[in-house]
PDB file of C-alpha atoms in Angstrom:
ATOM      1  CA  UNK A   1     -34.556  50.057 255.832  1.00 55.00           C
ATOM      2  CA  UNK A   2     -34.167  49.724 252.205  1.00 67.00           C
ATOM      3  CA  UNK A   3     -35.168  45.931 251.078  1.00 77.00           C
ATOM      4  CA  UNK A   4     -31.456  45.353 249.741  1.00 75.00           C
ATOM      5  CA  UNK A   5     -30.185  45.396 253.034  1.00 72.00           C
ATOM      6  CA  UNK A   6     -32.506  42.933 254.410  1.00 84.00           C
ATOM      7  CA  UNK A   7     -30.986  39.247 254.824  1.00 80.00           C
ATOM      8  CA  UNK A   8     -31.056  37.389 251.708  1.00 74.00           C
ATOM      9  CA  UNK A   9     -34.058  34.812 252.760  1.00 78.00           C
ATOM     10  CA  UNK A  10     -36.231  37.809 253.537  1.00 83.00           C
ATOM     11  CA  UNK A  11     -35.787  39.354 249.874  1.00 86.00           C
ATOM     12  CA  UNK A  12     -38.558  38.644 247.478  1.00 90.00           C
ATOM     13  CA  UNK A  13     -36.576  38.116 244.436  1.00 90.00           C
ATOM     14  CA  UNK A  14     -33.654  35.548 246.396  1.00 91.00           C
ATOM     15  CA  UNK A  15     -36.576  33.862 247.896  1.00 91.00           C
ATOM     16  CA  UNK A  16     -38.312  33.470 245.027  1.00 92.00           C
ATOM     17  CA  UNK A  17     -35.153  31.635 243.133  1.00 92.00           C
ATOM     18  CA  UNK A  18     -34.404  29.762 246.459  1.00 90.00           C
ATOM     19  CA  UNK A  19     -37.893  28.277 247.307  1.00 91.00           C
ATOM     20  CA  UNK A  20     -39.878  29.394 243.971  1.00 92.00           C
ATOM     21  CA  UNK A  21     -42.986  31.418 243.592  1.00 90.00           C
ATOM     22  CA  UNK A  22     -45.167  29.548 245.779  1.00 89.00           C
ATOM     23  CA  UNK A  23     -43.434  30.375 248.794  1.00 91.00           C
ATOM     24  CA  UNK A  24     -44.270  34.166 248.498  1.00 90.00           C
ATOM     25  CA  UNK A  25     -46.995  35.718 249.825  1.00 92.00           C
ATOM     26  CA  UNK A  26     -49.096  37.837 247.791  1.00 92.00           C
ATOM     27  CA  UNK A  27     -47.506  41.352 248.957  1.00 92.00           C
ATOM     28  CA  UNK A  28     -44.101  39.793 248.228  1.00 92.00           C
ATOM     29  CA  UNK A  29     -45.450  38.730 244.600  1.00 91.00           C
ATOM     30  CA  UNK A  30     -46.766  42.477 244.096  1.00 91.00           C
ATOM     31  CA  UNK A  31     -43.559  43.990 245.097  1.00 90.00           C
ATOM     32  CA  UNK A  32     -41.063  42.091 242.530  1.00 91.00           C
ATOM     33  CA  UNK A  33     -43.952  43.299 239.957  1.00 88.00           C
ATOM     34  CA  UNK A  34     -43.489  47.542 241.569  1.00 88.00           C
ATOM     35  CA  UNK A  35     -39.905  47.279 241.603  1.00 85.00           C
ATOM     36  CA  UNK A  36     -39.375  50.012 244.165  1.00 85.00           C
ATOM     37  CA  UNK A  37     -41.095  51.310 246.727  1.00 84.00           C
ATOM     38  CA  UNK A  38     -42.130  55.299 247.032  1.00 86.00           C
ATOM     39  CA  UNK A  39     -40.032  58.039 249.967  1.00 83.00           C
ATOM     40  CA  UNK A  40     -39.915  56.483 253.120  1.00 83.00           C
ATOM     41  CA  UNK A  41     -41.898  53.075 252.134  1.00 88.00           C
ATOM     42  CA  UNK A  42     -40.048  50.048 250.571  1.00 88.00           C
ATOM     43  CA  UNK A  43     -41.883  47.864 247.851  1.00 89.00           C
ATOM     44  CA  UNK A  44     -43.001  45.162 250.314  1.00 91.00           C
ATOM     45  CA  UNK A  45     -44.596  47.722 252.644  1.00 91.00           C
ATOM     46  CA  UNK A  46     -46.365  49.482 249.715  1.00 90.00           C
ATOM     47  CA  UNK A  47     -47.790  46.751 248.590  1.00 92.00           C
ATOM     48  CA  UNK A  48     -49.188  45.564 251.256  1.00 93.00           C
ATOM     49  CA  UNK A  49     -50.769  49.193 251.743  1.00 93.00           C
ATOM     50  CA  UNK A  50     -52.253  48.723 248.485  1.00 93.00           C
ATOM     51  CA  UNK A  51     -53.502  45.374 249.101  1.00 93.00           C
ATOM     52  CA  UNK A  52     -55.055  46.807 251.957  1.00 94.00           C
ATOM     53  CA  UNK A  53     -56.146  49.314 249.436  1.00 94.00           C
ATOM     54  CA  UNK A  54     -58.462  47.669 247.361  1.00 92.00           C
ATOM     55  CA  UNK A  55     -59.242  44.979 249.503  1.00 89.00           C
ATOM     56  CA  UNK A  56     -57.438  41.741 247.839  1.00 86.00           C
ATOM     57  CA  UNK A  57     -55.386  40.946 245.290  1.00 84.00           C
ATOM     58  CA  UNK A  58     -57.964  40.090 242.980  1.00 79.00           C
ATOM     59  CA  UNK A  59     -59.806  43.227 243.358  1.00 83.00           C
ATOM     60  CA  UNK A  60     -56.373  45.065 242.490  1.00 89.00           C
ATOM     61  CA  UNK A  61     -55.472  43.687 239.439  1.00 84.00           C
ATOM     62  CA  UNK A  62     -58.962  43.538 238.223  1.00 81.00           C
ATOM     63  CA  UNK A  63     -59.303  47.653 239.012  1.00 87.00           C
ATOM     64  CA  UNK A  64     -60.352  50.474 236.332  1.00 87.00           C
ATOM     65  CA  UNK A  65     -57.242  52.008 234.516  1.00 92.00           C
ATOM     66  CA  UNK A  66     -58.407  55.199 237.036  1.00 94.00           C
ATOM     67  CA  UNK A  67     -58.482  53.689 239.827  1.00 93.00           C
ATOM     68  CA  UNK A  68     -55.393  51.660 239.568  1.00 92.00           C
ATOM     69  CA  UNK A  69     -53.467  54.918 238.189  1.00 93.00           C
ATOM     70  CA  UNK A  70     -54.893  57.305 240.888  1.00 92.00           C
ATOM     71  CA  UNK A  71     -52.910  54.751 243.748  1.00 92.00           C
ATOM     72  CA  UNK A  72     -50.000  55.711 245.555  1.00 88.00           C
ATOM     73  CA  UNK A  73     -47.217  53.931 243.881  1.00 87.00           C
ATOM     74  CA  UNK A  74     -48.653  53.112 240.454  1.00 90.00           C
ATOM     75  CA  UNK A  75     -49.239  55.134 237.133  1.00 90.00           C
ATOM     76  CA  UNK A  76     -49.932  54.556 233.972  1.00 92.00           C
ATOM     77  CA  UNK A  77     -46.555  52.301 232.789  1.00 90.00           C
ATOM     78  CA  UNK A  78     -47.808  50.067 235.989  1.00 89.00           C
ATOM     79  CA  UNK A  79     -50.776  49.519 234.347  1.00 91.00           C
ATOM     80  CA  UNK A  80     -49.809  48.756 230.859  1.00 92.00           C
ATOM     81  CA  UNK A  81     -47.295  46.202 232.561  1.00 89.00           C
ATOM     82  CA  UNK A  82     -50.127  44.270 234.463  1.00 86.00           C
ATOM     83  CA  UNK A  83     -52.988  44.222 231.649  1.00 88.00           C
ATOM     84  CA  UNK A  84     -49.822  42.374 229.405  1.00 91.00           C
ATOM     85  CA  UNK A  85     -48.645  40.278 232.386  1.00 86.00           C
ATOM     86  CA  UNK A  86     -52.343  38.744 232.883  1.00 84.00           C
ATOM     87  CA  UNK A  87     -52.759  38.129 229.304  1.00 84.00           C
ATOM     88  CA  UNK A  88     -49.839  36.717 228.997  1.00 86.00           C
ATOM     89  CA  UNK A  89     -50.604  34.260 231.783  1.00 82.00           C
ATOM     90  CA  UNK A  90     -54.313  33.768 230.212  1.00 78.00           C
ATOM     91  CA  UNK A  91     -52.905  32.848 226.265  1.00 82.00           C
ATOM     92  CA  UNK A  92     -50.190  30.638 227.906  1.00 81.00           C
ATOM     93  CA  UNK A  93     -52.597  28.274 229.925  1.00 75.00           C
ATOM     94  CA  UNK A  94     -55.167  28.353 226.419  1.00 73.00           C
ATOM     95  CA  UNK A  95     -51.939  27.151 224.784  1.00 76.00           C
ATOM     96  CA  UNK A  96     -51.482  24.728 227.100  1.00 73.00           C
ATOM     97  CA  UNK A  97     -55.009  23.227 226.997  1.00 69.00           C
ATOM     98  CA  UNK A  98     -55.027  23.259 223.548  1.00 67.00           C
ATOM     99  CA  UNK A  99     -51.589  20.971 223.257  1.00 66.00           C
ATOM    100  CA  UNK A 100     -52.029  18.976 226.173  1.00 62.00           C
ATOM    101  CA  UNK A 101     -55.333  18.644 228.133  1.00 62.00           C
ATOM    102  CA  UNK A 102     -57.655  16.554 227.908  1.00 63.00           C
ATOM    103  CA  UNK A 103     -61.106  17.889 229.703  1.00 69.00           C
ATOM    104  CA  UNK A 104     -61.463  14.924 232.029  1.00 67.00           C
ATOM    105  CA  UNK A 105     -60.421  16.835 235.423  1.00 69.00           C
ATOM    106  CA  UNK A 106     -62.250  19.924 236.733  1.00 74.00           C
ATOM    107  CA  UNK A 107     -59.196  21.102 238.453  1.00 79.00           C
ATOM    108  CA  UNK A 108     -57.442  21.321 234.837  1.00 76.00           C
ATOM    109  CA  UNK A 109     -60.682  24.055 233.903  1.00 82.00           C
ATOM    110  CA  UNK A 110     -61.029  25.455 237.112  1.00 86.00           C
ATOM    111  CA  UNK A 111     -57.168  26.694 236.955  1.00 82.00           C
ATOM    112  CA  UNK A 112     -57.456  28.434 233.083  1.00 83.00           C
ATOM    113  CA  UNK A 113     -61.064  30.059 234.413  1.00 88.00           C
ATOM    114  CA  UNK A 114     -59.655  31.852 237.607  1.00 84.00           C
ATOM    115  CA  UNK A 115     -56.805  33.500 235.547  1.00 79.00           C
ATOM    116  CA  UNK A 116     -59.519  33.944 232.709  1.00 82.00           C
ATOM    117  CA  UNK A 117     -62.211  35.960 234.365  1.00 85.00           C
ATOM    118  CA  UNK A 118     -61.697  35.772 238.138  1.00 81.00           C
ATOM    119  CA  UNK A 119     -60.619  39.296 238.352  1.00 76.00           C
ATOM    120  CA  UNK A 120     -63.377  40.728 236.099  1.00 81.00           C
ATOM    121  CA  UNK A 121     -65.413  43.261 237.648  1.00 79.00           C
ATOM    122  CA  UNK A 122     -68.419  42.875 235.583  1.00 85.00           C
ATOM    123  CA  UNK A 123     -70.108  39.406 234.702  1.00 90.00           C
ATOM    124  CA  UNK A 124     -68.654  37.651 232.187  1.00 91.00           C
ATOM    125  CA  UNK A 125     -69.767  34.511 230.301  1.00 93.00           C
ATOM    126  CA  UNK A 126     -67.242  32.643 228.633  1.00 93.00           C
ATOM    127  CA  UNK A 127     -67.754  29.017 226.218  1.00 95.00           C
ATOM    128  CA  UNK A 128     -64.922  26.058 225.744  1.00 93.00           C
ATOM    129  CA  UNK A 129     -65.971  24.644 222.982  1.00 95.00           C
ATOM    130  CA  UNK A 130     -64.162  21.036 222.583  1.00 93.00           C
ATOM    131  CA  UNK A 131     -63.444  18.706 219.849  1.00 92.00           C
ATOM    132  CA  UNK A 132     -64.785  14.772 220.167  1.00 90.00           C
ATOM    133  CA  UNK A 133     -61.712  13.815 222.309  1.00 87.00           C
ATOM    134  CA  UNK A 134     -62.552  16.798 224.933  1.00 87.00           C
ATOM    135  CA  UNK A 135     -59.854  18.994 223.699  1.00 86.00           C
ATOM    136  CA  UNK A 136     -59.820  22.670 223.576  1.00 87.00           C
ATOM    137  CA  UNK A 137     -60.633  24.392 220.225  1.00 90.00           C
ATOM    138  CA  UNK A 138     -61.208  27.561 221.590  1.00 89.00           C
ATOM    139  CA  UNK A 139     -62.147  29.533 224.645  1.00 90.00           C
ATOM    140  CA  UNK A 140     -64.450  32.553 223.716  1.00 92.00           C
ATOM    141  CA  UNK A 141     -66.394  35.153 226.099  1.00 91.00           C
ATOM    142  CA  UNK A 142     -69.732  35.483 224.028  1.00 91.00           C
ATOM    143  CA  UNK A 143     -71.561  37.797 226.985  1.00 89.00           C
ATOM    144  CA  UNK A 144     -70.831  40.710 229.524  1.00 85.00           C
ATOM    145  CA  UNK A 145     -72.961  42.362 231.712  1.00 80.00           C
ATOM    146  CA  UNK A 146     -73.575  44.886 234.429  1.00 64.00           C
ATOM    147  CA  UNK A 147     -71.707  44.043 238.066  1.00 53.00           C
ATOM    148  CA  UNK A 148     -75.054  41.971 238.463  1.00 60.00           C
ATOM    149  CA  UNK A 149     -75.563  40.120 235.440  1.00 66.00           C
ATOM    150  CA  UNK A 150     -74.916  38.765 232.289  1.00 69.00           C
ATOM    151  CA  UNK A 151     -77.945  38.265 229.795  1.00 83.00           C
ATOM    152  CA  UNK A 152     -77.196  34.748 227.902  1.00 88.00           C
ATOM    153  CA  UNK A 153     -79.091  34.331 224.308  1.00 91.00           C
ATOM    154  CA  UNK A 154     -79.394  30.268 223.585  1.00 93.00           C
ATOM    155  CA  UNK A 155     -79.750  31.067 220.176  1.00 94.00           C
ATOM    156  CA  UNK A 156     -76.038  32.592 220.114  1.00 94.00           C
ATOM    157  CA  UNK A 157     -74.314  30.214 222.077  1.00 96.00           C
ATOM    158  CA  UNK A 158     -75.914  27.345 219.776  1.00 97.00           C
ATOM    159  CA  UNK A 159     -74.421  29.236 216.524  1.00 96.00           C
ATOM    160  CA  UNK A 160     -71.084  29.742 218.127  1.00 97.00           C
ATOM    161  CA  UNK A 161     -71.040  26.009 218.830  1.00 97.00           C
ATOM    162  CA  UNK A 162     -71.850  24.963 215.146  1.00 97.00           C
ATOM    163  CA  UNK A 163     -69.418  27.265 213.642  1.00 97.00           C
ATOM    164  CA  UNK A 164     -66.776  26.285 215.994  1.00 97.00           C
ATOM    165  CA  UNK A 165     -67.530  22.974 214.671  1.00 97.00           C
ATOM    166  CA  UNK A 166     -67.649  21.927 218.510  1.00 96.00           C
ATOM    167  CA  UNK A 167     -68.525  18.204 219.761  1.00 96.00           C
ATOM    168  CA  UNK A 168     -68.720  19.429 223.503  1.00 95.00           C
ATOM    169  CA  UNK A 169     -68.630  22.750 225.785  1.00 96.00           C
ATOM    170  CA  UNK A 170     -68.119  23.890 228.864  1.00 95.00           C
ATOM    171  CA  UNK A 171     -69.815  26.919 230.172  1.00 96.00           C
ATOM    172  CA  UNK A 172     -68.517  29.321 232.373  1.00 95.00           C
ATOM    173  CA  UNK A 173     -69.019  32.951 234.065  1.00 94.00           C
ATOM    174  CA  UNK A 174     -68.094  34.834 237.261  1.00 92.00           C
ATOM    175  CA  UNK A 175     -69.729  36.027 239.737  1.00 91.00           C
ATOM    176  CA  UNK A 176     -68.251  39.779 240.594  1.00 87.00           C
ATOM    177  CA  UNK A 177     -69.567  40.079 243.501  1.00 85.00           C
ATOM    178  CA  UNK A 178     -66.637  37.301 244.597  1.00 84.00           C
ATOM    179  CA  UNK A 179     -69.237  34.520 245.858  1.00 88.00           C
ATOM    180  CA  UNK A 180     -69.185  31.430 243.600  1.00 91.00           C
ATOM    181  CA  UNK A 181     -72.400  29.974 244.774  1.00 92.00           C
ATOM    182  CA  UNK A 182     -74.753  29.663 241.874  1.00 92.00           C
ATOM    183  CA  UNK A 183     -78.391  31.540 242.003  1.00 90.00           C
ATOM    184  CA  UNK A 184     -81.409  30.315 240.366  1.00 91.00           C
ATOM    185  CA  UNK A 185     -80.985  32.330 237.197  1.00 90.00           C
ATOM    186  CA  UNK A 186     -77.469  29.986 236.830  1.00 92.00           C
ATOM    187  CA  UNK A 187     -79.430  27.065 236.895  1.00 93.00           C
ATOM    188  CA  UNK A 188     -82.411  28.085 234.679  1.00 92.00           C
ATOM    189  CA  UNK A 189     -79.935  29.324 232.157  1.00 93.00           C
ATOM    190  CA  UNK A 190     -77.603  26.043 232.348  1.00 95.00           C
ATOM    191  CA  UNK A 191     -80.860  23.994 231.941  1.00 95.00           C
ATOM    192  CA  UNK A 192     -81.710  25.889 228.965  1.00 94.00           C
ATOM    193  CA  UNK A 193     -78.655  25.576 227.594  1.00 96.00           C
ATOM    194  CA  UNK A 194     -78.597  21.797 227.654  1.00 96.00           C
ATOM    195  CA  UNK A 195     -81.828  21.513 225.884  1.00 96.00           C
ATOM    196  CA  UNK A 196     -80.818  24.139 223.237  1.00 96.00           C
ATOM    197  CA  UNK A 197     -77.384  22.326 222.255  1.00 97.00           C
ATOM    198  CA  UNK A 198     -78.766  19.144 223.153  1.00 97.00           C
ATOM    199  CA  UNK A 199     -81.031  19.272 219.810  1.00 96.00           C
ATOM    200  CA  UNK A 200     -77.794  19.848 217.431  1.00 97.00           C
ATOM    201  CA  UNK A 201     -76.358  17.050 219.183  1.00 97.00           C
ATOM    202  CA  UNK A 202     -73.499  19.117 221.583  1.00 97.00           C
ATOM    203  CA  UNK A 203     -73.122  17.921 224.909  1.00 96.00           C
ATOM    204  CA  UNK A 204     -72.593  20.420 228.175  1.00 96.00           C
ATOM    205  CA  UNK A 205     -69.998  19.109 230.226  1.00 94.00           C
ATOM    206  CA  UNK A 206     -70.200  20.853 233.020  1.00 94.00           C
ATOM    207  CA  UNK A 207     -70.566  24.869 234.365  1.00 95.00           C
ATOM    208  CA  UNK A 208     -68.386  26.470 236.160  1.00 95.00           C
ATOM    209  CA  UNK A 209     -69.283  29.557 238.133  1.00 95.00           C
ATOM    210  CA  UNK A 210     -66.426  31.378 239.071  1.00 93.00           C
ATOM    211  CA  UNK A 211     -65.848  33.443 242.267  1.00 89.00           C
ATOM    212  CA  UNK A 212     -63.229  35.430 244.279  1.00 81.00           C
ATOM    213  CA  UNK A 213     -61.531  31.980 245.607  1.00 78.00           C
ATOM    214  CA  UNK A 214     -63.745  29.480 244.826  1.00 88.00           C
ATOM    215  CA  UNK A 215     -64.721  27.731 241.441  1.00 92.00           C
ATOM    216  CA  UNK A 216     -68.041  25.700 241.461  1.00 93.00           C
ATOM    217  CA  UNK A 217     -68.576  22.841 238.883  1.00 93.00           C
ATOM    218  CA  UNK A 218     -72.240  21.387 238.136  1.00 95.00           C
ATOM    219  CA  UNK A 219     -70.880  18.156 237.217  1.00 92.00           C
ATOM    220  CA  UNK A 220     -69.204  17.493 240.591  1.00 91.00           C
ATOM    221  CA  UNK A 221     -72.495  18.539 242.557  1.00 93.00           C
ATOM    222  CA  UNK A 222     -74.573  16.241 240.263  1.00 93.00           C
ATOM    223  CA  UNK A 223     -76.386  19.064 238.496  1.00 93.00           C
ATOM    224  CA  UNK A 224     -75.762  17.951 235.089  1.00 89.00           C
TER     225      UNK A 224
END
């Protein structure tokens, strides 16, 4: 049965202007995004299948232009639609920061970073550099690297800093492999880090490592 002739507090679109976004699940989310479903499947049921797919939500809209095109369902305008919805979502929370926030919560961070590179499928390492009050100048992604890892160059990150004219950073990167748990290479690098900015006088406040749902801060596990 075609979705329009479902009751109206089973719809995706009259549920979301009834109870708001929240209240969707992620299939019903994906479906006001597709539209329409394909012959014989309606747009709930497909995506779902295409959940199912690629394994979770993250993985789909973080998937190749192939292998998002090749799916049952999507193409090409699909894609172009998504990669502009996500930025979208990405420049509005930077603008956000940048008006309003204040860098003294790690939820506030934790929030920009999973739209920001949660869905990447290769590591990505990404610097806030803040002004003296802890507010956002800029959020830049200075390294990328294979699905394993991302090599980090002090030197750079230190230069970046000064010509951001940056009082304070945060440092940031995902881990593709969707565990946020840091290794020992996270921890040698953050260490070097602090020493390196330390000696122009920029303080690290904190390092988030960023995973499929979890974001881990050093600051809150006493690390810096």
């Amino acid at each position: 049965m075609s979705i329009r002739h479902w009751p109206a507090t089973e719809r995706p679109r009259e549920k979301l202007l009834d109870r708001g976004a929240m209240a969707l699940s992620d299939a019903e989310l994906l479906a006001i995004f597709l539209r329409t479903g394909i012959a014989g499947t309606d747009a709930v049921t497909l995506a779902r299948q295409l959940l199912n797919q690629f394994g979770s939500l993250r993985r789909l809209l973080g998937a190749s232009q192939n292998d998002f095109c090749a799916a049952k369902g999507l193409g090409e305008a699909k894609f172009v639609q998504l990669q502009a919805v996500l930025e979208l979502s990405k420049r509005y929370l930077q603008q956000q920061m940048q008006r309003d926030t204040v860098f003294s919560e790690p939820d506030t961070v934790k929030r920009y970073l999973q739209h920001a590179i949660s869905a990447e499928q290769r590591e990505v390492f990404l610097l806030l550099y803040l002004d003296s009050q802890h507010r956002l100048i800029k959020a830049e992604p200075l390294f990328s690297g294979t699905i394993d890892a991302s090599p980090v160059y002090p030197r750079i990150v230190v230069q970046q800093a000064l010509a951001h004219n940056a009082a304070a950073v945060i440092l940031a990167h995902n881990h593709p492999s969707g565990v946020a748990e840091p290794s020992r290479a996270d921890k040698a690098i953050t260490e070097r880090l602090v020493q390196a900015l330390m000696l122009v006088d920029i303080k690290v406040l904190d390092h988030f490592i960023v995973g499929d749902a979890d974001v881990i801060s050093f600051a809150e596990r006493g690390w810096l």
